[in-house]
Short mmCIF file of C-alpha atoms in Angstrom, two decimals:
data_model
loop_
_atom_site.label_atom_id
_atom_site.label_comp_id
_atom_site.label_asym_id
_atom_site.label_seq_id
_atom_site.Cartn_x
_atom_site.Cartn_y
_atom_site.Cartn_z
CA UNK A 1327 287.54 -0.17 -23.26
CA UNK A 1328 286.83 2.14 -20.46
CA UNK A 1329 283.75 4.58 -20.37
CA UNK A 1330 282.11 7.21 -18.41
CA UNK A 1331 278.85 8.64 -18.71
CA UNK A 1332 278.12 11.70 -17.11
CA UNK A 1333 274.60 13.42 -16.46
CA UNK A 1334 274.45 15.71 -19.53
CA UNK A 1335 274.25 19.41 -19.11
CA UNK A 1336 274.18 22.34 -18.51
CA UNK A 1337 272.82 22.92 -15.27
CA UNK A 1338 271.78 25.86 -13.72
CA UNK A 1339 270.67 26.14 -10.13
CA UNK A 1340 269.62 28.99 -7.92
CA UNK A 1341 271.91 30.10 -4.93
CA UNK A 1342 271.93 27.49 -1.61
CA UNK A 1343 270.36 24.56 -3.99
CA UNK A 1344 271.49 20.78 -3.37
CA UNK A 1345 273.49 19.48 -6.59
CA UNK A 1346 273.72 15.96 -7.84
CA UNK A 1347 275.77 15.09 -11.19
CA UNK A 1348 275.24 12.05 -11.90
CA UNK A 1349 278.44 9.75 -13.05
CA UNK A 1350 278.11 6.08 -14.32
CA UNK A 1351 281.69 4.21 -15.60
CA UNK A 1352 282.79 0.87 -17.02
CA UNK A 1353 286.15 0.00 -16.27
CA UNK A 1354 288.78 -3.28 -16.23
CA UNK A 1355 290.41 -4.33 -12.87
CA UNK A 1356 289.75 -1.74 -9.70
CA UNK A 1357 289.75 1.77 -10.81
CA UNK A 1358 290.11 4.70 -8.34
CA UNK A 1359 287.42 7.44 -9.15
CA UNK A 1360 288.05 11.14 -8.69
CA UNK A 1361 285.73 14.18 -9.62
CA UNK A 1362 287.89 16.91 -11.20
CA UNK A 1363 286.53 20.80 -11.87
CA UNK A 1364 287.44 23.52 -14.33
CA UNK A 1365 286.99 26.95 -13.58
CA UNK A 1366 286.74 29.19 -16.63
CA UNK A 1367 290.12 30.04 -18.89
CA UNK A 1368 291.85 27.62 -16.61
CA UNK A 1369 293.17 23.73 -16.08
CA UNK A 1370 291.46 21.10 -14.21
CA UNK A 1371 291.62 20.64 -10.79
CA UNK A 1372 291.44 17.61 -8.56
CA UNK A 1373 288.58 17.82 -6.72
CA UNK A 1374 288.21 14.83 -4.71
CA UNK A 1375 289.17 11.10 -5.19
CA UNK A 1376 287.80 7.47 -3.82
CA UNK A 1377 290.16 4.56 -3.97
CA UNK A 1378 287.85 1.62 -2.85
CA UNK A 1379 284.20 0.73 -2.50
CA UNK A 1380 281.82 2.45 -0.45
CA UNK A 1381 284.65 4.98 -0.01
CA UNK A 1382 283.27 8.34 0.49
CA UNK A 1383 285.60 11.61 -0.65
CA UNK A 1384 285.26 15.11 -0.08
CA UNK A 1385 286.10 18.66 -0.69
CA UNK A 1386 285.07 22.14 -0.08
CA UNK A 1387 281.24 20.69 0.92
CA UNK A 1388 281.23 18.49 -2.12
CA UNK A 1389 280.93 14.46 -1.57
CA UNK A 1390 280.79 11.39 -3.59
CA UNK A 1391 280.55 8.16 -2.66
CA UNK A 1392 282.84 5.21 -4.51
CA UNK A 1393 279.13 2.79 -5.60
CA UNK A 1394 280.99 -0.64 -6.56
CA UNK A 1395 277.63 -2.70 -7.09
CA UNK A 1396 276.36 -0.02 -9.72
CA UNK A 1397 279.68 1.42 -10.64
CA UNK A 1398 278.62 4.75 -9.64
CA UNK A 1399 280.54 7.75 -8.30
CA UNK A 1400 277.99 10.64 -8.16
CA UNK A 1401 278.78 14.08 -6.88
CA UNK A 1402 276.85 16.17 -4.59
CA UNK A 1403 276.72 19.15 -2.92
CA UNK A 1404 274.06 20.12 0.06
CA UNK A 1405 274.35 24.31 -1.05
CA UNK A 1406 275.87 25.91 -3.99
CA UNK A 1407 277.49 28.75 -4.60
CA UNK A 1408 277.89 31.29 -7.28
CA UNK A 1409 281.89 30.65 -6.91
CA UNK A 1410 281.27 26.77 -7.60
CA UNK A 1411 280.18 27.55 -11.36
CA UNK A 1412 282.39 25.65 -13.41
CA UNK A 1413 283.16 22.68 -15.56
CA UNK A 1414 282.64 18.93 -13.63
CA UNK A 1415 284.43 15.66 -15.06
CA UNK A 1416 283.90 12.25 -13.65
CA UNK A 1417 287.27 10.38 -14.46
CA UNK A 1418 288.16 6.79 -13.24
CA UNK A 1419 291.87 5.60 -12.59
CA UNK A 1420 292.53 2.11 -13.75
CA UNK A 1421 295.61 -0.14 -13.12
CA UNK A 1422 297.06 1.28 -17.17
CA UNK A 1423 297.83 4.54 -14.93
CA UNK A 1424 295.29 6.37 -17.49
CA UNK A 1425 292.04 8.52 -16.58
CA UNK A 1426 288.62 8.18 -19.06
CA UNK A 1427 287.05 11.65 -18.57
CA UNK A 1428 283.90 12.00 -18.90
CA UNK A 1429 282.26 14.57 -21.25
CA UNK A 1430 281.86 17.30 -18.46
CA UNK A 1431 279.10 18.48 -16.76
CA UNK A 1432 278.58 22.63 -16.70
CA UNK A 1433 277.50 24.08 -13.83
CA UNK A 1434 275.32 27.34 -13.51
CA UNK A 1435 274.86 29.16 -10.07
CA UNK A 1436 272.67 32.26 -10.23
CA UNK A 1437 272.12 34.37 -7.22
CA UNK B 358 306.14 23.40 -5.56
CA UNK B 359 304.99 26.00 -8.35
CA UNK B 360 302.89 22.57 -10.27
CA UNK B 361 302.39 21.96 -13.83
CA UNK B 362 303.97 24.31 -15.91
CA UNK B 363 303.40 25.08 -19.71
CA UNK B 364 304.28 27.38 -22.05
CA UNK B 365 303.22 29.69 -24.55
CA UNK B 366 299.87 30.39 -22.68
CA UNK B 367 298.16 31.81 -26.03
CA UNK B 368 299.89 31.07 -29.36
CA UNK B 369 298.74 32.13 -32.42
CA UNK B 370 299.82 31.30 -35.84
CA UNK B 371 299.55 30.99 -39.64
CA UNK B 372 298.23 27.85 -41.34
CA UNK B 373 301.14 25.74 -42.22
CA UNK B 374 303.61 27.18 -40.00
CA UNK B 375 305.04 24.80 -37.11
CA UNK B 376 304.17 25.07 -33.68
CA UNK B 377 306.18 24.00 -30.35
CA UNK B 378 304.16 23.32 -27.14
CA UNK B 379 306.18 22.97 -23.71
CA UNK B 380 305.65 21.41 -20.54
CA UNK B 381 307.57 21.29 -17.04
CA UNK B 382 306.06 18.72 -15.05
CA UNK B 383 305.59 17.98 -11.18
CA UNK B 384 309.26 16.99 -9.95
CA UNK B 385 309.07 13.66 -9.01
CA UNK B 386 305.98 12.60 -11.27
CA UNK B 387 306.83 9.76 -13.47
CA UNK B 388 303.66 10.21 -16.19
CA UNK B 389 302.92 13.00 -18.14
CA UNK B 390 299.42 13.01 -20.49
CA UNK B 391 299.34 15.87 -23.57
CA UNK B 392 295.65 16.44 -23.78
CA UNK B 393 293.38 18.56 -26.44
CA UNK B 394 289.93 20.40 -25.41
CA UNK B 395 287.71 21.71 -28.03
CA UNK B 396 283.71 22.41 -27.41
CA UNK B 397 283.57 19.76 -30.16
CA UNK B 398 285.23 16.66 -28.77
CA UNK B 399 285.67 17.39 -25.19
CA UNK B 400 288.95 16.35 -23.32
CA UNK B 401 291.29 14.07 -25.98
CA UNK B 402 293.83 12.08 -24.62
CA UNK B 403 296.91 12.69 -27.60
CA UNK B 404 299.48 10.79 -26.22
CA UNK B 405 301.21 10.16 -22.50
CA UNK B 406 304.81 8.98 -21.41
CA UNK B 407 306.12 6.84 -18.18
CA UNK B 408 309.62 7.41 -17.07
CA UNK B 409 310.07 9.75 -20.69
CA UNK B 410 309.04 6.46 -22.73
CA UNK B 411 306.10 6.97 -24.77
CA UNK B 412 303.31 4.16 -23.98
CA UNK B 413 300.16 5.10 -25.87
CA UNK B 414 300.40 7.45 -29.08
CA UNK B 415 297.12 6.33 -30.26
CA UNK B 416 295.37 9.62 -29.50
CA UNK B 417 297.35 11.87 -31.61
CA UNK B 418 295.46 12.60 -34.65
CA UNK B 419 297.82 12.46 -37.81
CA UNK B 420 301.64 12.79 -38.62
CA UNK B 421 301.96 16.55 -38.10
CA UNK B 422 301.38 15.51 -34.36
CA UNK B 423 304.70 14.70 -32.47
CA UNK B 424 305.97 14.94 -28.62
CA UNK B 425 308.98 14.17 -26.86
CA UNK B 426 309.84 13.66 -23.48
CA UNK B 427 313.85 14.22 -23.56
CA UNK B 428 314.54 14.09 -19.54
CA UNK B 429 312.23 14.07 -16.47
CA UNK B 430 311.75 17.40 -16.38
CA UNK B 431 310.56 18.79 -20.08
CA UNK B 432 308.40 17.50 -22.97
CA UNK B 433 307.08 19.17 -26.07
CA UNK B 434 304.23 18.55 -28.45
CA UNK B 435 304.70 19.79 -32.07
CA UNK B 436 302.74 20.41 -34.82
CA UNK B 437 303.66 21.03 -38.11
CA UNK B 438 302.12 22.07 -40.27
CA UNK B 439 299.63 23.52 -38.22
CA UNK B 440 295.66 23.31 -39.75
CA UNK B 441 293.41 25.80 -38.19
CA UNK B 442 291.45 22.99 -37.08
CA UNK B 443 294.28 22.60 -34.81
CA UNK B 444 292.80 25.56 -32.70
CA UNK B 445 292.70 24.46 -29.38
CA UNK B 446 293.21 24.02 -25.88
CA UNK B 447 296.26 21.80 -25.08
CA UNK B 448 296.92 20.97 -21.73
CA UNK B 449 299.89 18.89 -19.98
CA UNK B 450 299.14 16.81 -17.09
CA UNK B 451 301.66 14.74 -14.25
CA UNK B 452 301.00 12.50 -12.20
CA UNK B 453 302.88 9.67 -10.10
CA UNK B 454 302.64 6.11 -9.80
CA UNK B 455 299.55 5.36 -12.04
CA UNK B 456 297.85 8.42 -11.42
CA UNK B 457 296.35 6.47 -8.77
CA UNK B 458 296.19 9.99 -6.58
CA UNK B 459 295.44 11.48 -9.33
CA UNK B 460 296.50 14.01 -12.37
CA UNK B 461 297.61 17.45 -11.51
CA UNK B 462 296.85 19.72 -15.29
CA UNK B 463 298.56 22.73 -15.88
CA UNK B 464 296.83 25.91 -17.38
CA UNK B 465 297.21 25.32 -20.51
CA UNK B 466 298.15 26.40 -24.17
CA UNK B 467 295.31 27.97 -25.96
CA UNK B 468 296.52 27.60 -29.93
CA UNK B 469 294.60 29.59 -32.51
CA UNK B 470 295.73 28.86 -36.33
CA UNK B 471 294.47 31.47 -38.66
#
């Protein structure tokens, strides 16, 4: 079946840092990848998507980059901010219409 | 559109009693998920429709576990009796055509069984 493994946390960073969570995934046919994030008490939010290889998507500063050849989808950010503190799940899309979320990823910005 | 809508926000109740989750999806979507988050397990997929017709009930975790989907527009997820390792986060999510742009959650029902 479908997998993801994502870079285990928590991880705290200092203000203005560069971010990388790592995301790895197994998956039948073509999925689409997206990066979702959970701010605390609340539901996820889509945070950006990739349909096809060596797609690249984005959102508010954060990138990731659709890696067919090492079925990769990591997510980066050049500078972090206290306000981006929150929950991270890699989750790819296959053809069965159902996301495999990965276990999360939590995200610590001090000032 | 006001999104993914659910109801109670916070529900608690007694051990054994039955419990009634809602949901109001995305006008328009054709899939809904019913989802569980503890610190425990993470994000549980319980069970998810297409068009109201149930297609994968393989997540929900016993026979006190049910959901319905009676018209586009509404589903529920019940539990009875309720266990208080039921406590929970249960979230409803839409999305259309495959999900291939991708799930829209709502804010969820946090359930506490004492």
């Amino acid at each position: 079946g479908d997998s993801v493994t994502q870079m285990e946390g928590p991880v705290t960073l200092s203000e203005e840092a560069f971010l990388t969570i790592n995301c790895t995934y197994t998956a039948t046919g073509y999925p689409s990848l997206f990066w979702y994030v959970q701010y605390p008490g609340e539901g996820l939010q889509l945070l950006l998507k990739a349909t096809k290889a060596d797609d690249k998507g984005s959102n508010k500063g954060f990138e990731a980059t659709y890696r067919k050849e090492t079925t990769s989808f990591h997510l980066e950010k050049g500078s972090v901010q206290v306000s981006d503190s929150a929950v991270y799940f890699c989750a790819p899309n296959t053809n069965a219409g159902k996301s495999t979320f990965g276990d999360g990823t939590t995200l610590t910005v001090k000032p | 559109d006001a999104g993914v809508i659910q109801s109670p926000r916070h529900e608690v109740t007694e051990m054994g009693q039955e419990v009634t989750l809602r949901c109001k999806p995305i006008s328009g979507h054709d899939y809904l998920f019913w989802y569980r988050q503890t610190m425990m397990r993470g994000l549980e997929l319980l069970i998810y429709f297409n068009n109201n017709v149930p297609i994968d009930d393989s997540g929900m975790p016993e026979d006190r576990f049910s959901a319905k989907m009676p018209n586009a527009s509404f589903s529920t997820l019940k539990i009875q009796p309720s266990e208080p390792r039921d406590s929970a986060v249960y979230f409803c999510a839409s999305s259309l055509g495959r999900g291939r742009g991708g799930y829209t959650f709502g804010s969820g029902t946090r359930l506490t069984v004492v």
